Coordinates of C-alpha atoms in Angstrom, one line a residue:
Chain A
X18 CA 0.1 -0.1 0.2
X19 CA 1.1 3.4 0.6
X20 CA 4.7 1.5 2.0
X21 CA 5.1 0.3 -0.9
X22 CA 7.6 3.5 -2.4
X23 CA 8.2 4.7 0.7
X24 CA 11.7 3.6 1.4
X25 CA 11.9 6.4 3.5
X26 CA 8.5 6.7 5.1
X27 CA 6.1 9.1 4.2
X28 CA 4.6 12.0 5.7
X29 CA 0.3 12.5 4.8
X30 CA 0.9 16.1 3.4
X31 CA 3.3 14.1 0.7
X32 CA 1.2 11.2 1.1
X33 CA -2.0 13.1 -0.7
X34 CA 0.1 15.5 -2.6
X35 CA 1.6 12.6 -4.5
X36 CA -2.1 11.4 -5.0
X37 CA -3.4 14.7 -5.9
X38 CA -0.7 15.2 -8.9
X39 CA -1.3 15.0 -12.5
X40 CA 1.2 12.5 -14.8
X41 CA 1.4 16.4 -16.0
X42 CA 3.7 16.2 -20.1
X43 CA 4.7 19.6 -21.8
X44 CA 4.0 19.3 -25.5
X45 CA 6.8 21.1 -26.8
X46 CA 9.6 19.5 -27.1
X47 CA 10.5 18.8 -23.4
X48 CA 8.0 17.4 -20.7
X49 CA 8.6 20.0 -18.3
X50 CA 5.8 21.8 -17.5
X51 CA 3.9 24.6 -20.1
X52 CA 1.3 26.7 -19.2
X53 CA -1.4 25.6 -20.7
X54 CA 1.1 23.9 -23.4
X55 CA 0.8 20.8 -20.7
X56 CA -1.5 17.7 -21.4
X57 CA -2.6 15.1 -17.9
X58 CA -1.3 12.3 -19.6
X59 CA -3.2 10.1 -16.8
X60 CA -6.6 11.8 -17.8
X61 CA -6.6 11.8 -21.4
X62 CA -5.3 8.3 -21.4
X63 CA -7.6 6.6 -18.9
X64 CA -10.9 9.1 -20.3
X65 CA -9.7 7.9 -23.4
X66 CA -9.5 4.3 -23.2
X67 CA -12.2 3.9 -21.1
X68 CA -15.0 5.8 -23.5
X69 CA -13.3 3.5 -26.3
X70 CA -14.6 0.8 -24.2
X71 CA -17.4 1.4 -23.4
X72 CA -18.8 2.9 -26.4
X73 CA -17.3 -0.1 -29.0
X74 CA -19.3 -2.4 -26.3
X75 CA -22.5 -0.9 -26.6
X76 CA -21.8 -0.3 -30.7
X77 CA -20.7 -4.2 -30.8
X78 CA -23.9 -4.9 -29.2
X79 CA -25.3 -2.1 -31.5
X80 CA -24.5 -3.4 -34.6
X81 CA -25.8 -6.4 -34.2
X82 CA -28.9 -5.5 -32.6
X83 CA -32.5 -7.3 -34.1
X84 CA -36.4 -6.9 -33.3
X85 CA -36.8 -10.4 -32.5
X86 CA -35.8 -11.8 -29.1
X87 CA -33.1 -10.0 -27.5
X88 CA -30.0 -11.3 -26.5
X89 CA -28.9 -11.0 -22.7
X90 CA -26.2 -8.7 -23.6
X91 CA -28.7 -6.8 -26.0
X92 CA -31.4 -6.6 -23.4
X93 CA -28.8 -5.0 -21.1
X94 CA -28.0 -2.6 -23.8
X95 CA -31.8 -1.8 -24.7
X96 CA -32.5 -1.3 -20.6
X97 CA -30.0 1.7 -20.7
X98 CA -31.8 2.6 -24.0
X99 CA -34.7 2.9 -22.4
X100 CA -33.4 4.2 -19.8
X101 CA -31.8 7.3 -21.2
X102 CA -34.6 7.3 -24.0
X103 CA -37.5 7.8 -21.0
X104 CA -35.1 10.7 -19.5
X105 CA -35.1 12.6 -22.2
X106 CA -38.4 12.2 -23.7
X107 CA -39.7 13.9 -20.8
X108 CA -37.9 16.8 -21.3
X109 CA -36.9 17.8 -24.8
X110 CA -40.3 17.2 -27.1
X111 CA -38.2 17.6 -30.4
X112 CA -36.8 15.2 -32.3
X113 CA -34.5 13.8 -29.3
X114 CA -33.5 11.1 -31.5
X115 CA -31.1 13.3 -34.0
X116 CA -28.8 14.7 -31.3
X117 CA -29.6 15.3 -27.8
X118 CA -30.6 11.5 -26.9
X119 CA -27.3 9.7 -28.5
X120 CA -25.5 12.6 -26.9
X121 CA -27.3 11.5 -23.5
X122 CA -26.5 8.3 -23.4
X123 CA -22.2 9.3 -24.3
X124 CA -22.6 11.6 -21.5
X125 CA -24.5 8.9 -19.2
X126 CA -21.8 6.6 -19.6
X127 CA -18.8 8.1 -20.5
X128 CA -19.1 9.7 -17.0
X129 CA -20.5 6.7 -15.3
X130 CA -17.0 5.3 -15.9
X131 CA -15.0 7.3 -15.7
X132 CA -16.4 8.4 -12.2
X133 CA -16.3 4.2 -11.8
X134 CA -12.4 4.0 -11.5
X135 CA -12.7 6.1 -8.0
X136 CA -14.0 2.1 -7.1
X137 CA -10.4 1.5 -8.0
X138 CA -8.1 1.3 -4.6
X139 CA -5.8 4.5 -4.4
X140 CA -2.7 2.9 -3.9
X141 CA -3.1 0.1 -6.4
X142 CA -2.9 2.2 -8.9
X143 CA -0.5 4.2 -8.1
X144 CA 1.3 0.7 -7.3
X145 CA 1.0 0.1 -10.8
X146 CA 1.9 3.2 -12.2
X147 CA 5.2 3.2 -9.9
X148 CA 5.9 -0.1 -11.3
X149 CA 5.6 0.8 -15.0
X150 CA 6.6 4.0 -15.5
X151 CA 9.5 3.9 -12.2
X152 CA 9.7 5.1 -9.1
X153 CA 7.3 8.1 -8.0
X154 CA 5.6 8.2 -11.5
X155 CA 2.2 9.8 -11.2
X156 CA -0.9 8.9 -12.1
X157 CA -4.8 9.5 -10.9
X158 CA -7.2 6.9 -12.3
X159 CA -10.6 9.3 -12.1
X160 CA -10.8 11.4 -14.9
X161 CA -13.8 13.3 -13.9
X162 CA -11.6 14.7 -10.6
X163 CA -9.3 16.5 -13.4
X164 CA -11.4 19.7 -13.5
X165 CA -10.0 19.8 -17.0
X166 CA -13.0 16.9 -18.0
X167 CA -15.4 18.4 -16.5
X168 CA -14.9 21.8 -17.2
X169 CA -14.1 20.4 -21.7
X170 CA -17.7 18.3 -21.1
X171 CA -19.4 21.0 -20.0
X172 CA -18.2 23.8 -22.0
X173 CA -18.6 21.5 -25.3
X174 CA -22.5 21.3 -23.8
X175 CA -22.2 24.9 -23.1
X176 CA -21.2 25.2 -27.2
X177 CA -24.1 23.1 -28.4
X178 CA -26.4 25.3 -26.3
X179 CA -25.2 28.3 -28.6
X180 CA -25.7 26.5 -31.3
X181 CA -28.8 24.6 -30.9
X182 CA -30.4 28.5 -29.7
X183 CA -28.7 30.0 -33.1
X184 CA -30.0 27.1 -35.0
X185 CA -33.7 27.1 -33.6
X186 CA -34.2 31.3 -33.2
X187 CA -31.7 32.7 -35.6
X188 CA -28.7 34.9 -34.5
X189 CA -31.4 37.7 -35.0
X190 CA -34.2 35.5 -32.3
X191 CA -31.0 34.8 -30.2
X192 CA -29.9 38.0 -29.6
X193 CA -33.1 39.3 -29.0
X194 CA -33.5 36.8 -26.2
X195 CA -30.5 37.8 -24.9
X196 CA -31.6 41.8 -24.4
X197 CA -35.2 40.8 -23.9
X198 CA -35.7 38.4 -22.0
X199 CA -36.4 37.6 -18.8
X200 CA -37.7 40.9 -17.6
X201 CA -39.4 41.3 -21.2
X202 CA -38.7 44.4 -23.5
X203 CA -39.9 47.8 -23.0
X204 CA -42.3 49.7 -26.1
X205 CA -41.5 52.2 -28.0
X206 CA -46.0 53.5 -28.6
X207 CA -45.6 57.5 -28.0
X208 CA -45.9 58.2 -24.1
X209 CA -49.1 59.2 -23.1
X210 CA -48.3 61.0 -19.3
X211 CA -45.1 61.6 -17.6
X212 CA -44.8 58.2 -16.3
X213 CA -44.8 56.6 -19.7
X214 CA -42.4 59.3 -20.9
X215 CA -40.0 58.2 -17.9
X216 CA -40.5 54.4 -18.5
X217 CA -39.6 55.4 -22.2
X218 CA -35.9 56.8 -21.5
X219 CA -35.7 54.4 -18.2
X220 CA -35.9 51.7 -21.2
X221 CA -32.3 51.2 -21.5
X222 CA -31.6 50.2 -18.7
X223 CA -34.4 46.9 -19.2
X224 CA -32.1 45.5 -22.0
X225 CA -29.4 46.1 -19.6
X226 CA -30.9 44.1 -17.2
X227 CA -31.3 41.4 -19.3
X228 CA -28.3 41.3 -20.9
X229 CA -26.1 41.0 -17.1
X230 CA -29.1 38.2 -16.0
X231 CA -28.2 36.5 -19.4
X232 CA -24.7 36.5 -19.0
X233 CA -24.8 35.6 -15.1
X234 CA -26.7 32.6 -16.6
X235 CA -24.2 32.0 -19.3
X236 CA -21.8 31.5 -17.3
X237 CA -22.8 29.8 -13.9
X238 CA -24.4 27.2 -16.6
X239 CA -20.9 25.4 -17.1
X240 CA -19.5 26.4 -13.9
X241 CA -22.2 24.8 -11.9
X242 CA -22.4 21.9 -14.9
X243 CA -19.0 21.0 -14.7
X244 CA -17.5 22.2 -10.6
X245 CA -20.4 19.6 -9.4
X246 CA -19.4 16.2 -10.8
X247 CA -15.7 17.8 -10.2
X248 CA -16.3 18.2 -6.3
X249 CA -18.0 15.3 -6.1
X250 CA -15.6 13.0 -7.4
X251 CA -12.8 14.7 -5.9
X252 CA -13.6 14.8 -2.8
X253 CA -14.4 10.7 -3.1
X254 CA -11.3 10.6 -4.1
X255 CA -9.6 12.5 -1.1
X256 CA -11.7 10.4 1.6
X257 CA -10.4 7.4 0.4
X258 CA -7.1 8.0 0.3
X259 CA -8.2 9.6 4.3
X260 CA -9.1 6.6 4.4
X261 CA -6.0 4.7 3.2
X262 CA -3.5 7.0 5.6
X263 CA -6.0 5.7 8.3
X264 CA -5.2 1.8 7.2
X265 CA -1.4 2.6 7.2
X266 CA -1.1 3.6 10.7
X267 CA -1.3 0.6 12.4
X268 CA -3.1 -2.4 12.3
X269 CA -6.1 -1.3 14.7
X270 CA -6.0 1.4 12.3
X271 CA -6.0 -1.0 8.4
X272 CA -8.7 -3.1 10.0
X273 CA -10.4 0.3 10.9
X274 CA -10.1 1.8 7.2
X275 CA -10.3 -1.8 5.2
X276 CA -14.5 -1.6 7.3
X277 CA -14.8 2.3 6.3
X278 CA -13.0 2.1 2.7
X279 CA -16.0 -1.1 2.0
X280 CA -18.4 1.6 3.8
X281 CA -17.9 4.6 1.6
X282 CA -17.0 2.4 -1.3
X283 CA -20.5 1.0 -1.2
X284 CA -21.9 4.7 -0.9
X285 CA -19.6 5.9 -3.4
X286 CA -21.6 3.1 -6.1
X287 CA -24.8 5.8 -5.4
X288 CA -22.2 9.1 -5.7
X289 CA -21.0 7.9 -9.1
X290 CA -24.1 6.8 -10.7
X291 CA -25.6 9.5 -9.4
X292 CA -23.6 12.0 -10.5
X293 CA -23.4 10.3 -14.3
X294 CA -26.7 10.8 -14.3
X295 CA -26.9 14.6 -12.7
X296 CA -24.6 15.5 -15.8
X297 CA -26.3 14.0 -18.1
X298 CA -30.0 15.3 -17.2
X299 CA -28.3 19.1 -16.9
X300 CA -26.4 18.4 -20.1
X301 CA -30.1 17.1 -21.5
X302 CA -32.0 20.2 -19.4
X303 CA -29.9 22.7 -21.1
X304 CA -29.5 21.3 -24.4
X305 CA -33.8 21.9 -24.4
X306 CA -34.3 24.9 -23.0
X307 CA -32.0 26.5 -26.2
X308 CA -34.5 24.6 -28.4
X309 CA -37.5 26.6 -26.3
X310 CA -38.1 30.6 -26.9
X311 CA -38.9 32.1 -23.5
Chain B
X2 CA -6.9 23.4 -10.9
X3 CA -5.3 24.8 -13.7
X4 CA -6.8 24.3 -16.7
X5 CA -4.4 23.4 -19.6
X6 CA -4.7 21.8 -23.0
X7 CA -5.7 18.5 -21.6
X8 CA -9.5 20.4 -21.6
X9 CA -9.2 20.7 -25.4
X10 CA -8.0 17.2 -25.7
X11 CA -11.1 15.9 -23.3
X12 CA -12.9 18.7 -25.6
X13 CA -12.2 16.9 -29.4
X14 CA -12.7 13.0 -27.7
X15 CA -16.1 14.1 -26.5
X16 CA -17.0 15.5 -29.3
X17 CA -15.8 12.2 -30.9
X18 CA -17.7 9.8 -29.0
X19 CA -20.7 11.8 -29.6
X20 CA -20.6 12.0 -33.2
X21 CA -19.8 8.5 -33.1
X22 CA -22.7 7.7 -30.9
X23 CA -25.0 9.5 -32.8
X24 CA -24.3 7.8 -36.1
X25 CA -23.7 4.1 -35.7
X26 CA -24.3 3.4 -31.6
X27 CA -28.3 5.2 -31.4
X28 CA -29.6 4.0 -35.0
X29 CA -29.5 0.7 -34.6
X30 CA -30.8 0.4 -31.4
X31 CA -33.8 2.7 -31.8
X32 CA -34.6 0.7 -35.5
X33 CA -34.3 -2.6 -33.4
X34 CA -36.7 -1.7 -30.4
X35 CA -39.1 0.6 -32.8
X36 CA -39.4 -2.8 -35.9
X37 CA -40.1 -5.2 -32.4
X38 CA -42.9 -2.6 -30.5
X39 CA -44.2 -2.5 -33.7
X40 CA -44.3 -6.3 -34.1
X41 CA -45.9 -7.1 -30.5
X42 CA -48.7 -4.0 -31.7
X43 CA -49.1 -6.0 -34.4
X44 CA -49.2 -9.3 -32.6
X45 CA -51.5 -7.9 -30.0
X46 CA -53.6 -7.0 -32.5
X47 CA -54.0 -9.8 -34.6
X48 CA -54.4 -11.2 -31.2
X49 CA -57.7 -9.5 -30.3
X50 CA -58.4 -9.7 -34.3
X51 CA -58.7 -13.6 -33.5
X52 CA -60.4 -13.4 -30.8
X53 CA -63.2 -11.7 -32.0
X54 CA -63.0 -14.2 -35.4
X55 CA -63.7 -16.6 -33.3
X56 CA -66.1 -15.2 -31.0
X57 CA -68.1 -14.3 -34.5
X58 CA -67.4 -18.4 -34.9
X59 CA -68.6 -19.9 -31.8
X60 CA -71.8 -17.7 -32.5
X61 CA -72.4 -18.9 -35.6
X62 CA -71.9 -22.5 -35.0
X63 CA -74.6 -22.6 -32.0
X64 CA -77.3 -20.7 -34.4
X65 CA -76.2 -23.4 -36.8
X66 CA -76.2 -26.0 -34.5
X67 CA -79.7 -25.0 -33.0
X68 CA -81.4 -25.0 -36.8
X69 CA -80.1 -28.1 -37.4
X70 CA -81.7 -30.0 -34.0
X71 CA -84.6 -27.7 -35.1
X72 CA -84.9 -29.4 -38.4
X73 CA -84.1 -32.7 -37.5
X74 CA -87.3 -32.7 -34.6
X75 CA -89.1 -31.0 -37.5
X76 CA -88.4 -33.9 -40.0
X77 CA -88.8 -36.5 -36.5
X78 CA -92.4 -34.9 -35.8
X79 CA -93.6 -35.6 -40.1
X80 CA -92.3 -39.4 -39.9
X81 CA -93.9 -39.8 -37.3
X82 CA -97.4 -38.1 -38.6
X83 CA -96.8 -40.2 -41.8
X84 CA -96.2 -43.4 -40.2
X85 CA -99.8 -43.1 -38.3
X86 CA -101.4 -41.9 -41.5
X87 CA -99.9 -45.0 -43.5
X88 CA -101.6 -47.1 -40.6
X89 CA -104.6 -45.9 -40.9
X90 CA -104.7 -45.5 -44.2
X91 CA -104.1 -49.7 -44.3
X92 CA -106.4 -50.4 -41.4
X93 CA -109.0 -48.5 -43.8
X94 CA -107.8 -50.6 -47.0
X95 CA -108.2 -53.8 -44.9
X96 CA -111.6 -52.9 -43.7
X97 CA -112.4 -52.6 -46.9
X98 CA -111.4 -55.2 -48.1
X99 CA -112.8 -57.6 -45.5
X100 CA -116.5 -55.7 -45.8
X101 CA -115.8 -56.2 -49.7
X102 CA -114.5 -60.1 -49.6
X103 CA -118.4 -60.7 -47.3
X104 CA -120.4 -58.5 -49.3
X105 CA -119.0 -60.8 -52.2
X106 CA -119.8 -64.5 -49.9
X107 CA -123.3 -63.3 -48.9
X108 CA -124.4 -62.3 -53.0
X109 CA -122.9 -66.1 -53.5
X110 CA -124.6 -67.6 -50.7
X111 CA -128.0 -66.1 -51.8
X112 CA -127.8 -66.7 -55.5
X113 CA -126.9 -70.7 -54.3
X114 CA -130.3 -70.1 -51.8
X115 CA -132.4 -69.0 -54.6
X116 CA -131.5 -71.8 -57.3
X117 CA -131.8 -74.2 -53.9
X118 CA -135.2 -72.6 -53.8
X119 CA -136.1 -72.9 -57.5
X120 CA -134.9 -76.5 -57.5
X121 CA -137.0 -77.4 -54.8
X122 CA -140.2 -75.9 -56.4
X123 CA -139.8 -78.0 -59.6
X124 CA -139.4 -81.1 -57.4
X125 CA -141.9 -79.8 -55.3
X126 CA -144.7 -80.0 -58.2
X127 CA -143.7 -83.5 -59.8
X128 CA -143.7 -84.7 -56.2
X129 CA -147.1 -83.5 -55.8
X130 CA -148.3 -84.5 -59.0
X131 CA -146.7 -88.2 -57.9
X132 CA -148.7 -88.3 -54.4
X133 CA -151.2 -87.0 -56.3
X134 CA -152.1 -89.7 -59.1
X135 CA -151.0 -92.4 -56.4
X136 CA -153.9 -91.1 -54.3
X137 CA -156.1 -90.2 -57.3
X138 CA -155.8 -93.9 -59.3
X139 CA -157.2 -95.9 -55.9
X140 CA -160.3 -93.2 -55.4
X141 CA -161.1 -91.4 -58.6
X142 CA -162.0 -91.7 -61.6
X143 CA -159.5 -90.0 -64.0
X144 CA -161.9 -88.7 -66.5
X145 CA -163.4 -87.0 -63.8
X146 CA -161.3 -85.4 -62.2
X147 CA -158.4 -85.3 -65.1
X148 CA -160.0 -81.8 -66.1
X149 CA -159.5 -80.7 -62.3
X150 CA -156.0 -82.1 -62.5
X151 CA -154.6 -80.5 -65.8
X152 CA -156.2 -76.8 -64.3
X153 CA -154.4 -77.5 -61.2
X154 CA -151.4 -78.6 -63.4
X155 CA -151.9 -75.5 -65.0
X156 CA -152.3 -73.2 -61.6
X157 CA -148.7 -74.7 -60.6

């Protein structure tokens, strides 16, 4: 466990830091960290492998899907399909099969398997990385506890959101909506009273209020979308590390750590599935909101 | 929390995964499920259709059976009527025939009786004459009474 890579005993801080450091590589020639031009190799490889594995698995079943009596694998995939399709159907009232429902399936399955990496004991992953890449090779196994992943997903959804808003309402309609909803737009009739004249003079403030409100919404959506998932998975990982530290302290600590680790892992099954579900639902809600005009 | 190139790499991976799902994963599953839903709906419709057809057939067969029973009882009734008719006719015929035979016999008997009477009549006159001859030969002169006797003979 923690003692595998400790010729000298690790302090708790070093242990935590070791597990929370990405395998970051600069991409300009040498492998030094280069600010933005750095790639978290562990996050990227883990997530891509997981995404490919899960989607190719589903694809291999979908490819041979037939309408007769389904095989067990097909029945399972159809269960997932039906679950996603039902959720999307309740929220989005358009042609969901063209994009939103398959996108929701991708989001759900991918986030679910990435979250599920949290079940692997953190020290085993670190130990395997040390064996392959030499001592002190960092490898964080949970891609969703990297804020880059969750931001990437949330920003992709955000861009899709704007894309669909413009596609459905037109560029003019979208800009009109930004300035004229949710508080409404002033009327430009000739004022009949002094109050009306004041109202007309104050009307640019209404545009400003609408614009500010929409900007806050556009900023807060990807932030809450991504940070909710990131925070949950990051916290889950940290708690596993704390339990790992307890386990490394003594024999009693190891017994307590085993029990607590099992308990947290069981509870974490709920969090993993729930966060994947929430992330998928938020995606569907945001994309279907983009289709509706106010 | 340092944002770096990983974000763009993940976004690209995400885009590719979504494209793959939209293009290759979702349509065959949707197709299979919708086809199956249609097949099940058709099957259920066919089943209910078959059930109603069965009901109609049962009703028809019941009606046909009742008609057949009615016809059979009618035929039996007619046959019974005809049988009693035939028996009655036979009885009547037999009675008539008997009566005819009886009448024929009676007529024959009458004829025989008349013939016997005739024969007797002829024999009575000759017997009377013979008897009278015998009596008269003894007591009466033939001459004196020949007229009277011839008159008597003529009366017979």
